[in-house]
Short mmCIF file of C-alpha atoms and ligand atoms in Angstrom, two decimals:
data_model
loop_
_atom_site.label_atom_id
_atom_site.label_comp_id
_atom_site.label_asym_id
_atom_site.label_seq_id
_atom_site.Cartn_x
_atom_site.Cartn_y
_atom_site.Cartn_z
CA MET A 170 -86.57 30.56 53.14
CA LYS A 171 -86.27 26.85 52.90
CA LEU A 172 -84.14 24.64 55.06
CA LEU A 173 -81.02 23.38 53.39
CA THR A 174 -81.21 19.70 54.20
CA PRO A 175 -78.25 17.54 53.10
CA ALA A 176 -80.35 16.25 50.20
CA LEU A 177 -81.15 19.76 49.05
CA LEU A 178 -77.48 20.70 49.25
CA VAL A 179 -76.73 17.71 47.03
CA SER A 180 -79.41 18.96 44.65
CA LEU A 181 -77.97 22.46 44.63
CA ALA A 182 -74.58 21.07 43.78
CA THR A 183 -75.85 18.98 40.87
CA GLY A 184 -78.80 20.79 39.35
CA PHE A 185 -82.50 21.25 40.16
CA ALA A 186 -82.86 22.51 43.74
CA GLY A 187 -86.46 21.49 44.26
CA PHE A 188 -88.92 23.35 46.47
CA ALA A 189 -89.73 22.97 50.16
CA ASN A 190 -93.02 21.47 49.02
CA ALA A 191 -94.80 20.91 45.74
CA ALA A 192 -97.20 23.82 46.35
CA GLU A 193 -94.21 26.16 45.97
CA ALA A 194 -93.38 24.83 42.50
CA PRO A 195 -93.87 27.45 39.77
CA GLU A 196 -97.38 27.96 38.46
CA ALA A 197 -96.36 26.58 35.04
CA ALA A 198 -95.28 23.28 36.59
CA ARG A 199 -98.32 22.97 38.81
CA ARG A 200 -100.62 23.70 35.87
CA ILE A 201 -99.03 20.99 33.73
CA ALA A 202 -99.27 18.49 36.61
CA GLN A 203 -103.00 19.25 36.88
CA ASP A 204 -103.77 19.38 33.15
CA VAL A 205 -101.74 16.46 31.80
CA VAL A 206 -102.74 12.85 32.47
CA ILE A 207 -100.21 11.55 35.00
CA VAL A 208 -99.90 7.76 35.15
CA ASP A 209 -97.83 6.19 37.92
CA THR A 210 -97.41 2.46 37.28
CA HIS A 211 -96.25 1.38 40.72
CA ILE A 212 -97.86 2.27 44.04
CA ASP A 213 -97.78 -0.39 46.75
CA ALA A 214 -100.92 0.71 48.62
CA PRO A 215 -102.90 -2.60 48.52
CA GLY A 216 -100.34 -4.72 50.38
CA GLU A 217 -100.04 -1.97 52.98
CA LEU A 218 -103.85 -1.91 53.34
CA LEU A 219 -103.82 -5.57 54.33
CA ASP A 220 -101.05 -5.07 56.89
CA HIS A 221 -101.96 -1.62 58.29
CA TRP A 222 -105.42 -0.63 57.15
CA ASN A 223 -106.18 3.04 56.50
CA ASP A 224 -108.94 4.89 54.71
CA LEU A 225 -106.95 6.24 51.76
CA GLY A 226 -109.87 8.46 50.69
CA LEU A 227 -108.92 10.66 53.67
CA PRO A 228 -105.61 12.35 54.52
CA THR A 229 -103.19 9.60 55.60
CA PRO A 230 -99.88 11.31 56.40
CA THR A 231 -98.17 8.09 57.48
CA ARG A 232 -98.39 6.86 53.89
CA GLN A 233 -97.31 8.09 50.47
CA PHE A 234 -100.61 7.65 48.59
CA ASP A 235 -103.99 9.04 49.59
CA TYR A 236 -106.76 10.80 47.69
CA PRO A 237 -106.19 14.40 48.85
CA ARG A 238 -102.47 14.36 48.03
CA ALA A 239 -103.04 12.49 44.75
CA ARG A 240 -105.33 15.29 43.62
CA ALA A 241 -102.99 18.00 44.91
CA GLY A 242 -100.14 16.42 42.94
CA GLY A 243 -102.21 15.98 39.78
CA LEU A 244 -102.11 12.17 39.77
CA ASP A 245 -104.76 10.74 37.42
CA VAL A 246 -104.05 7.03 37.01
CA ALA A 247 -102.50 5.12 39.90
CA PHE A 248 -101.57 1.52 39.26
CA MET A 249 -102.19 -0.29 42.53
CA SER A 250 -99.59 -3.01 42.98
CA ILE A 251 -101.12 -6.40 43.77
CA TYR A 252 -97.91 -7.73 45.27
CA THR A 253 -97.09 -11.21 46.55
CA SER A 254 -93.64 -12.31 47.67
CA ALA A 255 -91.67 -15.37 46.59
CA ASP A 256 -92.17 -16.80 50.10
CA GLU A 257 -95.95 -16.40 49.87
CA ASP A 258 -95.85 -18.10 46.48
CA GLU A 259 -93.83 -21.01 47.85
CA ARG A 260 -96.24 -21.39 50.78
CA GLY A 261 -99.14 -21.63 48.29
CA GLU A 262 -100.71 -18.38 49.57
CA ALA A 263 -100.13 -16.08 46.58
CA TRP A 264 -103.49 -16.55 44.82
CA GLN A 265 -105.46 -15.93 48.04
CA ILE A 266 -103.45 -12.82 48.94
CA ALA A 267 -103.72 -11.34 45.44
CA GLN A 268 -107.50 -11.79 45.41
CA THR A 269 -107.80 -10.21 48.85
CA GLN A 270 -105.72 -7.19 47.78
CA ILE A 271 -107.95 -6.70 44.73
CA ASP A 272 -110.96 -6.85 47.09
CA ALA A 273 -109.31 -4.14 49.22
CA VAL A 274 -108.93 -1.84 46.20
CA GLU A 275 -112.55 -2.47 45.19
CA ALA A 276 -113.68 -1.69 48.73
CA MET A 277 -111.77 1.61 48.64
CA VAL A 278 -113.59 2.55 45.40
CA ALA A 279 -116.97 1.46 46.81
CA ARG A 280 -116.39 3.51 49.97
CA HIS A 281 -115.55 6.66 47.94
CA PRO A 282 -117.31 6.46 44.56
CA ASP A 283 -116.94 10.26 44.37
CA LYS A 284 -113.14 10.08 44.72
CA PHE A 285 -111.98 6.85 43.07
CA ALA A 286 -112.94 4.69 40.08
CA LEU A 287 -111.46 1.46 38.78
CA LEU A 288 -109.82 1.87 35.39
CA ARG A 289 -109.93 -1.17 33.12
CA SER A 290 -109.24 0.46 29.77
CA PRO A 291 -107.12 3.46 28.71
CA LYS A 292 -109.99 4.68 26.54
CA ASP A 293 -112.08 5.37 29.67
CA VAL A 294 -109.66 7.82 31.32
CA GLN A 295 -111.44 11.05 30.35
CA GLU A 296 -114.95 9.75 30.99
CA LEU A 297 -114.22 8.21 34.40
CA GLN A 298 -112.19 11.17 35.63
CA ARG A 299 -115.13 13.55 35.70
CA GLY A 300 -115.57 15.13 39.11
CA ASN A 301 -111.85 15.00 39.94
CA LYS A 302 -111.60 11.29 40.50
CA VAL A 303 -108.33 9.41 40.85
CA LEU A 304 -108.44 6.31 38.68
CA LEU A 305 -107.10 3.07 40.10
CA ALA A 306 -105.73 0.45 37.73
CA LEU A 307 -104.38 -2.92 38.83
CA GLY A 308 -100.88 -4.26 38.22
CA MET A 309 -99.95 -7.65 39.65
CA GLU A 310 -96.37 -7.75 40.94
CA ASN A 311 -95.21 -11.37 40.69
CA GLY A 312 -96.86 -14.02 38.50
CA GLY A 313 -96.93 -16.35 41.54
CA PRO A 314 -100.74 -16.14 41.93
CA ILE A 315 -101.14 -17.75 38.48
CA GLY A 316 -99.70 -20.94 39.95
CA ASP A 317 -99.38 -23.51 37.17
CA ASP A 318 -102.86 -22.80 35.81
CA LEU A 319 -102.88 -20.80 32.56
CA SER A 320 -106.63 -20.09 32.89
CA LYS A 321 -105.85 -17.83 35.86
CA VAL A 322 -104.36 -15.25 33.47
CA ALA A 323 -107.81 -14.60 31.97
CA ALA A 324 -109.35 -14.82 35.45
CA PHE A 325 -107.09 -12.01 36.69
CA HIS A 326 -107.87 -9.98 33.56
CA ALA A 327 -111.56 -10.35 34.42
CA ARG A 328 -110.81 -8.92 37.87
CA GLY A 329 -109.15 -5.89 36.25
CA VAL A 330 -105.43 -6.76 36.28
CA ARG A 331 -103.76 -4.92 33.37
CA TYR A 332 -100.11 -5.77 33.87
CA ILE A 333 -98.31 -8.71 35.44
CA THR A 334 -94.68 -8.55 36.59
CA LEU A 335 -93.65 -12.08 35.63
CA ALA A 336 -91.47 -12.72 38.71
CA HIS A 337 -90.32 -10.96 41.87
CA GLY A 338 -87.31 -11.48 44.17
CA ARG A 339 -86.66 -15.12 43.28
CA ASN A 340 -87.11 -17.38 40.26
CA ASN A 341 -90.65 -18.72 39.94
CA ARG A 342 -92.55 -21.09 37.62
CA ILE A 343 -92.67 -18.43 34.92
CA SER A 344 -89.30 -16.70 34.82
CA ASP A 345 -85.89 -16.14 36.32
CA SER A 346 -85.57 -13.19 38.68
CA ALA A 347 -82.79 -10.59 38.57
CA THR A 348 -82.08 -11.16 42.26
CA ASP A 349 -82.01 -14.94 42.70
CA SER A 350 -78.64 -16.60 43.35
CA ALA A 351 -78.55 -18.50 40.03
CA PRO A 352 -80.79 -18.87 36.97
CA ARG A 353 -83.24 -21.75 36.89
CA TRP A 354 -84.61 -21.41 33.36
CA ASN A 355 -81.97 -19.28 31.63
CA GLY A 356 -84.76 -16.74 31.06
CA LEU A 357 -88.41 -17.72 30.73
CA SER A 358 -89.67 -21.23 31.55
CA PRO A 359 -91.70 -23.18 28.95
CA PHE A 360 -94.79 -22.36 31.07
CA GLY A 361 -93.68 -18.72 31.20
CA ARG A 362 -93.65 -18.57 27.42
CA GLU A 363 -97.28 -19.76 27.43
CA VAL A 364 -98.13 -17.14 30.08
CA VAL A 365 -96.69 -14.33 27.91
CA LYS A 366 -98.72 -15.50 24.90
CA GLU A 367 -101.87 -15.75 27.03
CA MET A 368 -101.27 -12.23 28.41
CA ASN A 369 -101.00 -10.97 24.81
CA ARG A 370 -104.22 -12.81 23.93
CA VAL A 371 -106.33 -11.38 26.78
CA GLY A 372 -104.72 -7.91 26.85
CA ILE A 373 -102.50 -7.79 29.94
CA MET A 374 -99.24 -5.84 29.66
CA VAL A 375 -96.08 -7.89 30.18
CA ASP A 376 -93.98 -6.25 32.92
CA VAL A 377 -90.28 -7.12 32.88
CA SER A 378 -89.21 -5.30 36.07
CA HIS A 379 -87.49 -7.70 38.52
CA LEU A 380 -86.59 -10.15 35.72
CA SER A 381 -83.14 -11.45 34.83
CA GLU A 382 -81.23 -10.04 31.88
CA ALA A 383 -82.10 -13.04 29.68
CA ALA A 384 -85.75 -13.13 30.77
CA ILE A 385 -86.27 -9.47 29.86
CA ARG A 386 -84.83 -10.05 26.41
CA GLN A 387 -86.86 -13.22 25.84
CA ALA A 388 -90.13 -11.67 27.07
CA ALA A 389 -89.66 -8.66 24.78
CA GLU A 390 -88.82 -10.88 21.81
CA LEU A 391 -91.69 -13.29 22.41
CA SER A 392 -94.41 -10.72 23.13
CA SER A 393 -96.36 -9.69 20.03
CA VAL A 394 -96.90 -6.23 21.55
CA PRO A 395 -94.69 -3.75 23.48
CA VAL A 396 -93.65 -4.67 27.04
CA ILE A 397 -93.18 -2.36 30.04
CA ALA A 398 -90.80 -2.14 32.98
CA SER A 399 -93.26 -0.88 35.61
CA HIS A 400 -90.58 0.32 38.07
CA SER A 401 -86.95 0.03 37.02
CA ALA A 402 -84.03 2.43 36.89
CA LEU A 403 -80.75 2.05 35.03
CA ARG A 404 -77.88 -0.20 36.09
CA HIS A 405 -75.57 2.37 34.51
CA PHE A 406 -75.94 4.45 37.69
CA THR A 407 -75.92 1.46 40.08
CA PRO A 408 -73.22 -0.89 38.75
CA GLY A 409 -73.69 -4.48 39.87
CA PHE A 410 -77.31 -3.97 40.99
CA GLN A 411 -78.96 -6.59 38.78
CA ARG A 412 -82.48 -5.42 39.68
CA ASN A 413 -81.95 -2.33 37.50
CA ILE A 414 -81.97 -2.49 33.70
CA SER A 415 -78.91 -2.66 31.47
CA ASP A 416 -78.47 -0.15 28.64
CA GLU A 417 -78.74 -3.07 26.24
CA ASN A 418 -82.17 -4.07 27.54
CA VAL A 419 -83.38 -0.45 27.49
CA LYS A 420 -82.78 -0.63 23.76
CA VAL A 421 -84.47 -4.04 23.50
CA ILE A 422 -87.61 -2.75 25.28
CA ALA A 423 -87.66 0.46 23.22
CA ALA A 424 -87.13 -1.35 19.91
CA LYS A 425 -90.32 -3.23 20.70
CA GLY A 426 -92.16 0.05 21.34
CA GLY A 427 -92.19 -0.41 25.12
CA VAL A 428 -91.58 1.94 28.03
CA ILE A 429 -89.33 2.05 31.11
CA GLN A 430 -91.06 3.60 34.12
CA VAL A 431 -88.50 5.24 36.41
CA PRO A 432 -88.90 4.77 40.19
CA PHE A 433 -88.16 7.38 42.89
CA GLY A 434 -86.79 4.99 45.54
CA SER A 435 -83.23 5.57 46.74
CA ILE A 436 -82.18 1.94 46.21
CA PHE A 437 -82.89 2.28 42.48
CA ILE A 438 -81.23 5.63 41.79
CA ASP A 439 -78.18 5.69 44.06
CA ALA A 440 -75.17 3.36 43.80
CA GLN A 441 -74.44 3.35 47.53
CA ALA A 442 -78.08 2.66 48.47
CA ALA A 443 -78.35 -0.04 45.79
CA ASN A 444 -75.18 -1.71 47.03
CA ALA A 445 -76.36 -1.76 50.63
CA TYR A 446 -79.72 -3.14 49.56
CA ALA A 447 -78.13 -5.83 47.37
CA ASN A 448 -76.00 -6.89 50.38
CA VAL A 449 -79.10 -7.18 52.56
CA LEU A 450 -80.83 -9.27 49.89
CA ARG A 451 -77.86 -11.66 49.95
CA GLU A 452 -77.86 -11.76 53.77
CA ARG A 453 -81.61 -12.41 53.83
CA GLU A 454 -81.22 -15.24 51.32
CA ALA A 455 -78.43 -16.83 53.41
CA TYR A 456 -80.64 -16.41 56.51
CA ARG A 457 -83.61 -18.04 54.76
CA VAL A 458 -81.56 -21.01 53.55
CA ALA A 459 -79.93 -21.52 56.99
CA LYS A 460 -83.31 -21.31 58.74
CA LEU A 461 -84.82 -23.82 56.35
CA ALA A 462 -81.88 -26.22 56.87
CA ALA A 463 -82.29 -25.93 60.65
CA GLU A 464 -86.02 -26.67 60.38
CA VAL A 465 -85.39 -29.73 58.21
CA ALA A 466 -82.77 -30.99 60.65
CA GLY A 467 -85.07 -30.27 63.62
CA LYS A 468 -82.45 -27.97 65.17
CA PRO A 469 -83.13 -24.66 66.94
CA PHE A 470 -82.36 -21.54 64.88
CA THR A 471 -81.64 -18.33 66.77
CA ALA A 472 -79.68 -16.14 64.32
CA PRO A 473 -81.07 -12.57 64.14
CA GLU A 474 -82.85 -11.57 60.94
CA PRO A 475 -80.74 -9.16 58.83
CA ASN A 476 -81.76 -5.50 59.20
CA SER A 477 -82.46 -3.18 56.31
CA PRO A 478 -79.73 -0.59 55.76
CA VAL A 479 -80.48 3.12 56.11
CA ALA A 480 -80.21 4.69 52.67
CA PRO A 481 -78.14 7.84 52.18
CA PRO A 482 -80.08 10.98 51.18
CA THR A 483 -80.85 11.00 47.47
CA SER A 484 -82.09 13.71 45.14
CA ILE A 485 -84.64 14.21 42.40
CA ASN A 486 -81.72 14.95 40.07
CA GLN A 487 -80.75 11.28 40.23
CA VAL A 488 -84.24 10.46 38.95
CA PHE A 489 -83.77 12.96 36.11
CA ASP A 490 -80.37 11.45 35.27
CA ASN A 491 -82.23 8.18 34.62
CA VAL A 492 -84.85 9.93 32.49
CA ASP A 493 -82.18 11.73 30.48
CA ARG A 494 -80.21 8.55 29.84
CA ILE A 495 -83.26 6.59 28.68
CA VAL A 496 -84.05 9.47 26.32
CA GLN A 497 -80.45 9.43 25.02
CA LEU A 498 -80.45 5.65 24.56
CA ALA A 499 -83.95 5.15 23.23
CA GLY A 500 -85.83 8.41 22.76
CA VAL A 501 -88.48 10.29 24.70
CA ASP A 502 -91.24 7.87 23.67
CA HIS A 503 -89.89 5.15 25.97
CA VAL A 504 -89.78 6.61 29.48
CA GLY A 505 -92.38 7.17 32.21
CA ILE A 506 -93.01 7.11 35.98
CA GLY A 507 -93.28 4.08 38.31
CA SER A 508 -92.61 5.71 41.69
CA ASP A 509 -92.79 2.67 44.05
CA PHE A 510 -94.56 4.90 46.61
CA ASP A 511 -95.56 2.90 49.72
CA GLY A 512 -93.07 0.22 48.66
CA VAL A 513 -89.64 1.42 49.77
CA ASN A 514 -89.97 2.21 53.50
CA GLY A 515 -89.98 5.94 52.93
CA GLU A 516 -86.51 5.97 51.41
CA LEU A 517 -87.13 8.19 48.41
CA ALA A 518 -85.52 11.07 46.58
CA ALA A 519 -85.80 14.05 48.94
CA GLU A 520 -88.14 16.06 46.72
CA LEU A 521 -90.41 13.13 45.83
CA GLN A 522 -91.88 12.00 49.13
CA SER A 523 -95.51 11.37 48.16
CA VAL A 524 -98.08 11.60 45.39
CA ALA A 525 -98.35 15.34 46.16
CA ASP A 526 -94.91 15.89 44.62
CA TYR A 527 -95.36 15.37 40.87
CA PRO A 528 -95.22 19.19 40.35
CA GLN A 529 -91.59 19.02 41.55
CA PHE A 530 -90.96 16.38 38.89
CA VAL A 531 -92.51 18.59 36.22
CA ALA A 532 -90.55 21.67 37.35
CA GLY A 533 -87.28 19.72 37.20
CA LEU A 534 -88.03 18.39 33.71
CA GLN A 535 -88.75 21.95 32.59
CA GLN A 536 -85.46 23.10 34.05
CA ARG A 537 -83.68 20.35 32.13
CA GLY A 538 -85.18 21.76 28.95
CA TYR A 539 -87.97 19.27 28.22
CA LYS A 540 -90.77 20.77 26.11
CA ASP A 541 -94.43 20.45 27.14
CA ALA A 542 -95.16 17.79 24.50
CA ASP A 543 -92.32 15.61 25.81
CA ILE A 544 -93.31 16.14 29.44
CA ARG A 545 -96.80 14.98 28.50
CA LYS A 546 -95.36 11.75 27.09
CA ILE A 547 -93.18 11.11 30.13
CA LEU A 548 -95.95 11.82 32.65
CA GLY A 549 -98.35 9.29 31.13
CA GLY A 550 -98.75 9.53 27.37
CA ASN A 551 -96.17 6.84 26.65
CA LEU A 552 -97.70 4.34 29.05
CA LEU A 553 -101.22 4.99 27.74
CA ARG A 554 -99.93 4.46 24.18
CA VAL A 555 -98.51 1.02 25.11
CA TRP A 556 -101.62 0.03 27.06
CA THR A 557 -103.83 1.00 24.10
CA GLU A 558 -101.67 -1.07 21.74
CA VAL A 559 -101.88 -4.09 24.04
CA GLU A 560 -105.66 -3.73 24.36
CA ASN A 561 -106.20 -3.27 20.62
CA ALA A 562 -104.06 -6.29 19.75
CA ALA A 563 -106.08 -8.43 22.17
CA LYS A 564 -109.34 -7.38 20.51
CA ARG A 565 -108.14 -8.49 17.09
ZN1 LIG B 647 -90.95 -4.22 42.98
#
C-alpha cells in the first residue's frame, strides 16, 4: 500500500500513478531500463562536488546522482554539467572553475576505475561499459570559460567536453540568453558565430538550452550538424517562461536533425513553478543591479537577497506531456532526457527524485503506448545518433 501524497493524487487524476519507488516498477520496465542505453544529458554533480564534496562512488542519499543508484536505475551515460554562472564569467573566474570541475570528474573516475569511465566518443559506449560501469561524459553549461579566445574550444574538446551550452542566465560574449532583461546581439554575436563553426570543426555538440528565441534559431541554422537542447521543456505548458522552448523552435531543432532533452525539474514542467521562478530571476536581477549601483556609489547596501520560491508538487505526467508534444510536433526521433538532477534544489517531479527512478519513466512511457523501439530512442538512441553525426562530421 503506497502513501497517497498530493503529487501522487495529482498523478492519479491525470494518468500514470507511478510507484512508491522504482524497484516496484513492473519487471518489463525495469528490464528495459537495464538493457537499453540510457543517456541523461544534464546532471549537475561537478559543481556540487566543488561546493559540498562527496564520494559519489558510494551511496550519497543527500544527492540525486551516485553510482549505486545510477546502476539501480539503469543509467549508462551521465553527462556531467561543467557549469559556470554569468557572475563567475563576469568576474573572470569561469575558465578556472570549469577546469577544476573537470578535474573533480576525473578524480572521481580515478578513485573508482571499476565503477566509472570517462566517455569521449559514442562509439566507445559498449566497450567501456563492461563490468557495469557508469560512463561520464562532459557537457559545459555556459560558454563563459571560452572567454574571447577561440582556441579554448579545441582545448576543452581535448579535455573531453562534448557539448557546450552557448550561454546561461545572462547574455555573454557568444549569445543572448533567454533570461536576460534585453537582447544584446539579437541572437548570436559575431564571435559566437565563430564559436559555433569551431565547435562543428572539432566535434562538440552545440547546446541551445538557455538561449534566446533568436539565438536558438540562428545556432541551428548556422551549425552544419544537428544541435541539441540539453535540458529544456516546452513553453507551451509554461506560457511566458522564456527559458523553455517555443513550438516553433522545436520544429527548427528537429528539422536540423537535433534533439530536445526533457528535464524533470518542477520549474520546467509546471506553469505555476515556472512563474514563481521567473519572478525570482527578475527580483535577483534587480537586487544585483541595485547592489552594484550601491558599490559604485560607495553606499551601504542592506537589502535582503531574494529567496527561492517553494515549488508546488509536480508529477511525472507533466514530463510525459512534454515528451508527447515534442513527438506530435517533430516526431519520436527528436526527444530525449536531460533531467537536471542535482541542479534544481530537489524540486522535481514526485516520481523522478534521483537516478534510481528511470524505471518509473519507462513504465509511464509504456502506459502511454510507446513501443520498445521508440522508448529506446527516447532513453538515449536519439542523443547517441546526434553525437555520432557531430563526431563523424568533425572527422571529415
Ligand atoms: Zn541549466
